[in-house]
mmCIF file of C-alpha atoms in Angstrom:
data_model
loop_
_atom_site.group_PDB
_atom_site.id
_atom_site.type_symbol
_atom_site.label_atom_id
_atom_site.label_comp_id
_atom_site.label_asym_id
_atom_site.label_seq_id
_atom_site.Cartn_x
_atom_site.Cartn_y
_atom_site.Cartn_z
ATOM 1 C CA UNK Q 1 -74.085 15.003 -43.659
ATOM 2 C CA UNK Q 2 -72.719 18.321 -45.168
ATOM 3 C CA UNK Q 3 -73.264 18.398 -48.974
ATOM 4 C CA UNK Q 4 -70.912 20.764 -51.184
ATOM 5 C CA UNK Q 5 -71.694 20.939 -54.582
ATOM 6 C CA UNK Q 6 -69.561 23.133 -56.823
ATOM 7 C CA UNK Q 7 -71.065 25.584 -59.836
ATOM 8 C CA UNK Q 8 -74.470 24.769 -60.881
ATOM 9 C CA UNK Q 9 -72.662 24.632 -64.484
ATOM 10 C CA UNK Q 10 -70.117 21.713 -62.903
ATOM 11 C CA UNK Q 11 -70.031 18.855 -65.605
ATOM 12 C CA UNK Q 12 -72.825 16.095 -63.477
ATOM 13 C CA UNK Q 13 -72.112 13.576 -62.820
ATOM 14 C CA UNK Q 14 -69.790 15.485 -60.534
ATOM 15 C CA UNK Q 15 -66.669 13.193 -58.721
ATOM 16 C CA UNK Q 16 -67.168 12.592 -55.192
ATOM 17 C CA UNK Q 17 -64.792 13.610 -51.765
ATOM 18 C CA UNK Q 18 -66.231 10.987 -48.757
ATOM 19 C CA UNK Q 19 -64.810 14.624 -45.934
ATOM 20 C CA UNK Q 20 -64.016 13.777 -43.071
ATOM 21 C CA UNK Q 21 -62.894 16.397 -39.884
ATOM 22 C CA UNK Q 22 -60.381 15.869 -37.489
ATOM 23 C CA UNK Q 23 -59.813 16.490 -33.751
ATOM 24 C CA UNK Q 24 -58.381 13.204 -32.424
ATOM 25 C CA UNK Q 25 -61.411 11.274 -32.384
ATOM 26 C CA UNK Q 26 -62.559 13.197 -29.587
ATOM 27 C CA UNK Q 27 -63.736 17.124 -30.365
ATOM 28 C CA UNK Q 28 -64.931 18.247 -34.253
ATOM 29 C CA UNK Q 29 -67.751 19.114 -37.176
ATOM 30 C CA UNK Q 30 -68.045 19.482 -40.526
ATOM 31 C CA UNK Q 31 -68.377 22.738 -39.189
ATOM 32 C CA UNK Q 32 -65.766 23.386 -39.202
ATOM 33 C CA UNK Q 33 -63.615 21.930 -42.178
ATOM 34 C CA UNK Q 34 -65.746 24.627 -44.293
ATOM 35 C CA UNK Q 35 -63.955 26.847 -45.919
ATOM 36 C CA UNK Q 36 -61.443 24.305 -46.875
ATOM 37 C CA UNK Q 37 -63.825 21.132 -48.716
ATOM 38 C CA UNK Q 38 -66.084 24.720 -50.286
ATOM 39 C CA UNK Q 39 -62.721 25.700 -51.751
ATOM 40 C CA UNK Q 40 -62.426 22.307 -52.724
ATOM 41 C CA UNK Q 41 -66.214 21.574 -54.643
ATOM 42 C CA UNK Q 42 -65.013 24.642 -56.020
ATOM 43 C CA UNK Q 43 -61.660 24.608 -57.932
ATOM 44 C CA UNK Q 44 -62.004 20.808 -57.974
ATOM 45 C CA UNK Q 45 -65.466 20.314 -59.316
ATOM 46 C CA UNK Q 46 -66.415 17.609 -56.571
ATOM 47 C CA UNK Q 47 -69.020 16.856 -54.680
ATOM 48 C CA UNK Q 48 -67.576 16.635 -51.544
ATOM 49 C CA UNK Q 49 -70.222 14.343 -49.013
ATOM 50 C CA UNK Q 50 -68.249 15.426 -45.052
ATOM 51 C CA UNK Q 51 -69.089 13.224 -42.487
ATOM 52 C CA UNK Q 52 -70.176 14.165 -38.923
ATOM 53 C CA UNK Q 53 -69.091 11.047 -37.186
ATOM 54 C CA UNK Q 54 -70.395 10.047 -33.506
ATOM 55 C CA UNK Q 55 -67.542 10.831 -31.351
ATOM 56 C CA UNK Q 56 -64.859 8.463 -28.550
ATOM 57 C CA UNK Q 57 -64.747 8.146 -24.976
ATOM 58 C CA UNK Q 58 -68.767 8.353 -25.458
ATOM 59 C CA UNK Q 59 -68.960 6.499 -28.767
ATOM 60 C CA UNK Q 60 -65.405 3.995 -28.899
ATOM 61 C CA UNK Q 61 -63.867 1.419 -31.241
ATOM 62 C CA UNK Q 62 -65.374 0.631 -33.599
ATOM 63 C CA UNK Q 63 -68.451 3.296 -33.690
ATOM 64 C CA UNK Q 64 -66.256 6.566 -35.868
ATOM 65 C CA UNK Q 65 -65.093 4.297 -38.568
ATOM 66 C CA UNK Q 66 -68.338 2.111 -38.978
ATOM 67 C CA UNK Q 67 -70.400 5.622 -39.046
ATOM 68 C CA UNK Q 68 -67.810 6.609 -41.447
ATOM 69 C CA UNK Q 69 -68.274 3.802 -43.945
ATOM 70 C CA UNK Q 70 -71.441 3.184 -43.634
ATOM 71 C CA UNK Q 71 -71.763 6.755 -45.295
ATOM 72 C CA UNK Q 72 -69.085 5.428 -48.015
ATOM 73 C CA UNK Q 73 -72.071 3.370 -48.988
ATOM 74 C CA UNK Q 74 -74.908 5.624 -48.410
ATOM 75 C CA UNK Q 75 -73.398 7.968 -50.736
ATOM 76 C CA UNK Q 76 -72.187 5.514 -53.223
ATOM 77 C CA UNK Q 77 -75.916 3.756 -52.646
ATOM 78 C CA UNK Q 78 -77.289 7.256 -53.986
ATOM 79 C CA UNK Q 79 -75.267 7.708 -56.989
ATOM 80 C CA UNK Q 80 -77.845 9.051 -59.138
ATOM 81 C CA UNK Q 81 -79.883 11.621 -57.443
ATOM 82 C CA UNK Q 82 -76.733 13.266 -56.132
ATOM 83 C CA UNK Q 83 -74.924 13.717 -59.184
ATOM 84 C CA UNK Q 84 -72.335 12.018 -58.557
ATOM 85 C CA UNK Q 85 -69.918 9.322 -61.357
ATOM 86 C CA UNK Q 86 -69.144 5.697 -58.482
ATOM 87 C CA UNK Q 87 -66.228 5.436 -60.078
ATOM 88 C CA UNK Q 88 -65.119 8.430 -59.389
ATOM 89 C CA UNK Q 89 -65.064 8.539 -55.510
ATOM 90 C CA UNK Q 90 -62.899 9.220 -52.819
ATOM 91 C CA UNK Q 91 -62.530 9.172 -48.738
ATOM 92 C CA UNK Q 92 -60.328 12.071 -47.664
ATOM 93 C CA UNK Q 93 -59.817 13.744 -43.919
ATOM 94 C CA UNK Q 94 -57.435 15.760 -41.724
ATOM 95 C CA UNK Q 95 -55.280 14.523 -38.176
ATOM 96 C CA UNK Q 96 -57.561 11.952 -36.716
ATOM 97 C CA UNK Q 97 -60.097 12.485 -40.314
ATOM 98 C CA UNK Q 98 -56.981 11.330 -42.350
ATOM 99 C CA UNK Q 99 -56.970 8.153 -39.793
ATOM 100 C CA UNK Q 100 -60.835 7.771 -40.618
ATOM 101 C CA UNK Q 101 -60.158 8.008 -44.047
ATOM 102 C CA UNK Q 102 -57.760 5.207 -43.861
ATOM 103 C CA UNK Q 103 -59.384 2.585 -42.234
ATOM 104 C CA UNK Q 104 -62.826 3.326 -44.765
ATOM 105 C CA UNK Q 105 -60.424 2.965 -47.238
ATOM 106 C CA UNK Q 106 -59.242 -0.622 -45.833
ATOM 107 C CA UNK Q 107 -62.873 -1.762 -45.578
ATOM 108 C CA UNK Q 108 -63.781 -0.200 -48.665
ATOM 109 C CA UNK Q 109 -61.488 -3.565 -49.014
ATOM 110 C CA UNK Q 110 -61.851 -5.909 -47.607
ATOM 111 C CA UNK Q 111 -65.655 -5.693 -47.339
ATOM 112 C CA UNK Q 112 -66.008 -5.200 -51.681
ATOM 113 C CA UNK Q 113 -66.512 -1.971 -52.046
ATOM 114 C CA UNK Q 114 -67.733 0.892 -52.323
ATOM 115 C CA UNK Q 115 -64.623 0.619 -55.635
ATOM 116 C CA UNK Q 116 -62.614 3.662 -54.351
ATOM 117 C CA UNK Q 117 -60.098 6.175 -56.737
ATOM 118 C CA UNK Q 118 -58.320 7.754 -53.941
ATOM 119 C CA UNK Q 119 -57.453 8.359 -50.583
ATOM 120 C CA UNK Q 120 -57.148 12.878 -49.579
ATOM 121 C CA UNK Q 121 -55.002 11.764 -46.520
ATOM 122 C CA UNK Q 122 -54.213 14.624 -43.916
ATOM 123 C CA UNK Q 123 -51.737 13.995 -42.003
ATOM 124 C CA UNK Q 124 -53.132 11.484 -40.807
ATOM 125 C CA UNK Q 125 -53.680 9.715 -37.554
ATOM 126 C CA UNK Q 126 -52.600 6.287 -38.199
ATOM 127 C CA UNK Q 127 -50.722 4.634 -34.775
ATOM 128 C CA UNK Q 128 -51.863 4.189 -31.410
ATOM 129 C CA UNK Q 129 -48.499 2.606 -30.267
ATOM 130 C CA UNK Q 130 -46.833 6.530 -29.848
ATOM 131 C CA UNK Q 131 -43.683 5.081 -30.838
ATOM 132 C CA UNK Q 132 -41.903 7.153 -33.291
ATOM 133 C CA UNK Q 133 -39.131 9.782 -33.043
ATOM 134 C CA UNK Q 134 -41.571 11.995 -33.079
ATOM 135 C CA UNK Q 135 -44.300 10.420 -30.889
ATOM 136 C CA UNK Q 136 -41.519 11.106 -28.322
ATOM 137 C CA UNK Q 137 -40.113 14.336 -29.376
ATOM 138 C CA UNK Q 138 -43.127 16.390 -29.753
ATOM 139 C CA UNK Q 139 -44.370 16.099 -25.574
ATOM 140 C CA UNK Q 140 -44.740 19.943 -26.326
ATOM 141 C CA UNK Q 141 -45.697 21.476 -29.743
ATOM 142 C CA UNK Q 142 -47.685 24.465 -31.141
ATOM 143 C CA UNK Q 143 -51.134 21.744 -31.996
ATOM 144 C CA UNK Q 144 -50.985 18.609 -30.873
ATOM 145 C CA UNK Q 145 -48.358 16.843 -28.407
ATOM 146 C CA UNK Q 146 -47.942 13.128 -27.466
ATOM 147 C CA UNK Q 147 -50.017 14.097 -24.142
ATOM 148 C CA UNK Q 148 -53.297 14.835 -26.604
ATOM 149 C CA UNK Q 149 -52.199 12.298 -28.855
ATOM 150 C CA UNK Q 150 -51.718 9.968 -26.448
ATOM 151 C CA UNK Q 151 -55.497 10.898 -23.959
ATOM 152 C CA UNK Q 152 -56.979 10.450 -27.754
ATOM 153 C CA UNK Q 153 -56.360 7.217 -29.289
ATOM 154 C CA UNK Q 154 -57.319 5.714 -25.078
ATOM 155 C CA UNK Q 155 -60.299 7.410 -25.766
ATOM 156 C CA UNK Q 156 -60.951 5.927 -28.583
ATOM 157 C CA UNK Q 157 -59.245 2.459 -27.712
ATOM 158 C CA UNK Q 158 -59.746 2.625 -23.474
ATOM 159 C CA UNK Q 159 -57.332 -0.238 -22.409
ATOM 160 C CA UNK Q 160 -56.666 -1.042 -25.887
ATOM 161 C CA UNK Q 161 -54.873 1.516 -26.510
ATOM 162 C CA UNK Q 162 -50.864 -0.012 -27.767
ATOM 163 C CA UNK Q 163 -51.867 -3.299 -27.074
ATOM 164 C CA UNK Q 164 -51.420 -6.410 -29.939
ATOM 165 C CA UNK Q 165 -54.909 -6.466 -29.632
ATOM 166 C CA UNK Q 166 -55.501 -3.441 -31.430
ATOM 167 C CA UNK Q 167 -57.394 -3.801 -35.212
ATOM 168 C CA UNK Q 168 -56.005 -2.094 -38.493
ATOM 169 C CA UNK Q 169 -59.374 -0.799 -38.290
ATOM 170 C CA UNK Q 170 -59.023 1.751 -35.310
ATOM 171 C CA UNK Q 171 -55.553 2.365 -36.163
ATOM 172 C CA UNK Q 172 -54.645 1.757 -40.355
ATOM 173 C CA UNK Q 173 -50.613 1.684 -39.222
ATOM 174 C CA UNK Q 174 -51.430 -1.789 -37.785
ATOM 175 C CA UNK Q 175 -52.287 -3.658 -41.058
ATOM 176 C CA UNK Q 176 -50.338 -6.540 -41.879
ATOM 177 C CA UNK Q 177 -51.549 -5.832 -45.878
ATOM 178 C CA UNK Q 178 -51.909 -2.329 -48.315
ATOM 179 C CA UNK Q 179 -52.288 -3.805 -51.182
ATOM 180 C CA UNK Q 180 -54.867 -3.319 -52.953
ATOM 181 C CA UNK Q 181 -55.671 0.347 -51.736
ATOM 182 C CA UNK Q 182 -56.642 2.755 -53.597
ATOM 183 C CA UNK Q 183 -53.550 5.400 -54.586
ATOM 184 C CA UNK Q 184 -53.161 7.867 -51.732
ATOM 185 C CA UNK Q 185 -51.335 11.497 -51.130
ATOM 186 C CA UNK Q 186 -50.169 11.511 -47.922
ATOM 187 C CA UNK Q 187 -48.945 14.890 -46.184
ATOM 188 C CA UNK Q 188 -47.499 15.842 -42.605
ATOM 189 C CA UNK Q 189 -45.472 19.031 -40.501
ATOM 190 C CA UNK Q 190 -42.181 18.620 -39.811
ATOM 191 C CA UNK Q 191 -42.392 19.604 -36.537
ATOM 192 C CA UNK Q 192 -45.430 16.562 -35.384
ATOM 193 C CA UNK Q 193 -45.561 13.926 -33.298
ATOM 194 C CA UNK Q 194 -47.745 11.449 -37.263
ATOM 195 C CA UNK Q 195 -44.065 12.813 -38.908
ATOM 196 C CA UNK Q 196 -43.251 9.012 -38.767
ATOM 197 C CA UNK Q 197 -46.020 6.999 -38.626
ATOM 198 C CA UNK Q 198 -47.385 9.023 -42.171
ATOM 199 C CA UNK Q 199 -44.199 8.787 -44.108
ATOM 200 C CA UNK Q 200 -43.548 5.249 -43.048
ATOM 201 C CA UNK Q 201 -47.355 4.603 -44.504
ATOM 202 C CA UNK Q 202 -46.945 6.458 -46.815
ATOM 203 C CA UNK Q 203 -43.780 4.213 -47.778
ATOM 204 C CA UNK Q 204 -45.982 0.561 -46.991
ATOM 205 C CA UNK Q 205 -48.738 2.039 -49.504
ATOM 206 C CA UNK Q 206 -45.729 2.044 -52.476
ATOM 207 C CA UNK Q 207 -43.823 -0.591 -51.153
ATOM 208 C CA UNK Q 208 -47.165 -2.901 -51.555
ATOM 209 C CA UNK Q 209 -48.019 -1.223 -55.234
ATOM 210 C CA UNK Q 210 -49.786 1.729 -54.247
ATOM 211 C CA UNK Q 211 -49.834 4.437 -56.378
ATOM 212 C CA UNK Q 212 -48.689 7.010 -53.499
ATOM 213 C CA UNK Q 213 -47.291 10.910 -52.661
ATOM 214 C CA UNK Q 214 -46.442 12.273 -49.529
ATOM 215 C CA UNK Q 215 -45.422 15.626 -49.130
ATOM 216 C CA UNK Q 216 -43.278 16.823 -46.010
ATOM 217 C CA UNK Q 217 -43.971 20.297 -45.266
ATOM 218 C CA UNK Q 218 -40.845 21.859 -43.750
ATOM 219 C CA UNK Q 219 -41.164 24.310 -40.523
ATOM 220 C CA UNK Q 220 -44.324 22.654 -40.262
ATOM 221 C CA UNK Q 221 -46.874 22.449 -37.046
ATOM 222 C CA UNK Q 222 -49.645 20.100 -37.373
ATOM 223 C CA UNK Q 223 -52.795 21.821 -39.153
ATOM 224 C CA UNK Q 224 -50.768 24.279 -40.227
ATOM 225 C CA UNK Q 225 -52.454 25.230 -43.184
ATOM 226 C CA UNK Q 226 -55.679 25.513 -41.338
ATOM 227 C CA UNK Q 227 -55.189 27.375 -38.629
ATOM 228 C CA UNK Q 228 -52.554 29.795 -40.855
ATOM 229 C CA UNK Q 229 -54.131 29.525 -43.897
ATOM 230 C CA UNK Q 230 -53.141 33.111 -45.591
ATOM 231 C CA UNK Q 231 -48.565 31.868 -45.136
ATOM 232 C CA UNK Q 232 -46.924 31.245 -48.162
ATOM 233 C CA UNK Q 233 -46.646 27.230 -47.316
ATOM 234 C CA UNK Q 234 -50.466 27.046 -46.251
ATOM 235 C CA UNK Q 235 -51.442 28.404 -49.851
ATOM 236 C CA UNK Q 236 -48.664 25.979 -51.572
ATOM 237 C CA UNK Q 237 -50.240 23.409 -49.504
ATOM 238 C CA UNK Q 238 -53.691 24.866 -50.116
ATOM 239 C CA UNK Q 239 -53.333 24.671 -53.772
ATOM 240 C CA UNK Q 240 -51.596 20.889 -53.430
ATOM 241 C CA UNK Q 241 -54.278 19.426 -52.569
ATOM 242 C CA UNK Q 242 -56.599 20.980 -55.551
ATOM 243 C CA UNK Q 243 -53.932 19.654 -57.304
ATOM 244 C CA UNK Q 244 -54.248 16.028 -56.172
ATOM 245 C CA UNK Q 245 -57.948 15.886 -56.629
ATOM 246 C CA UNK Q 246 -58.039 17.475 -59.880
ATOM 247 C CA UNK Q 247 -55.805 14.487 -61.392
ATOM 248 C CA UNK Q 248 -57.320 11.892 -58.934
ATOM 249 C CA UNK Q 249 -60.852 11.992 -59.536
ATOM 250 C CA UNK Q 250 -60.034 14.407 -63.467
ATOM 251 C CA UNK Q 251 -62.039 17.145 -61.616
ATOM 252 C CA UNK Q 252 -62.077 20.230 -63.965
#
């Protein structure tokens, strides 16, 4: 895990975001998100704990999500030493990491903690079934087309991918009950395979009584804000992420 702290004069205890990187369950490192999570720490005034979970196919489900949940428990259990307010603890991630954040929130609910204040789900990878219109539409895409998505789920789940045997802790869209989860922010690009599953997940959260905010970014491809951070739409997305974290966690 990599731990990012706000400025030295920031109030203590600080809110905390436990963060999971993207990479389709098969790629990625915490270092890839240095710029993003450093901005969260600096602009929100929160501690960020960025997790290096083990990757498929060498480590299939449930290893990645159990790594993430273990990291959350470790963080909560050392809140005092880390200068963290345990009542302002959130999970978040992008792409596969967004899916893992959603699954970790489900585990925390079902295993009795740690209590979470918020979940930040950026273009999350939620549904192994790949049956939505957008999952079929983008066989060719700027980033993460349908074939890549099928490969990622297959690496994580093997022959179970797409069957009724897949548990919600592997694919959160499978969860029958979303009640009792922390408030959520879900975003996704208009031009990506995850568009419909993300929109449906946000709507289902709201239907279950969970405060949920959803943002569909027009004309955006998967991971656009990281790939093109200086364009106007990416700057808007980054500013909105900081704003929602401030509202949820009571940052600066």
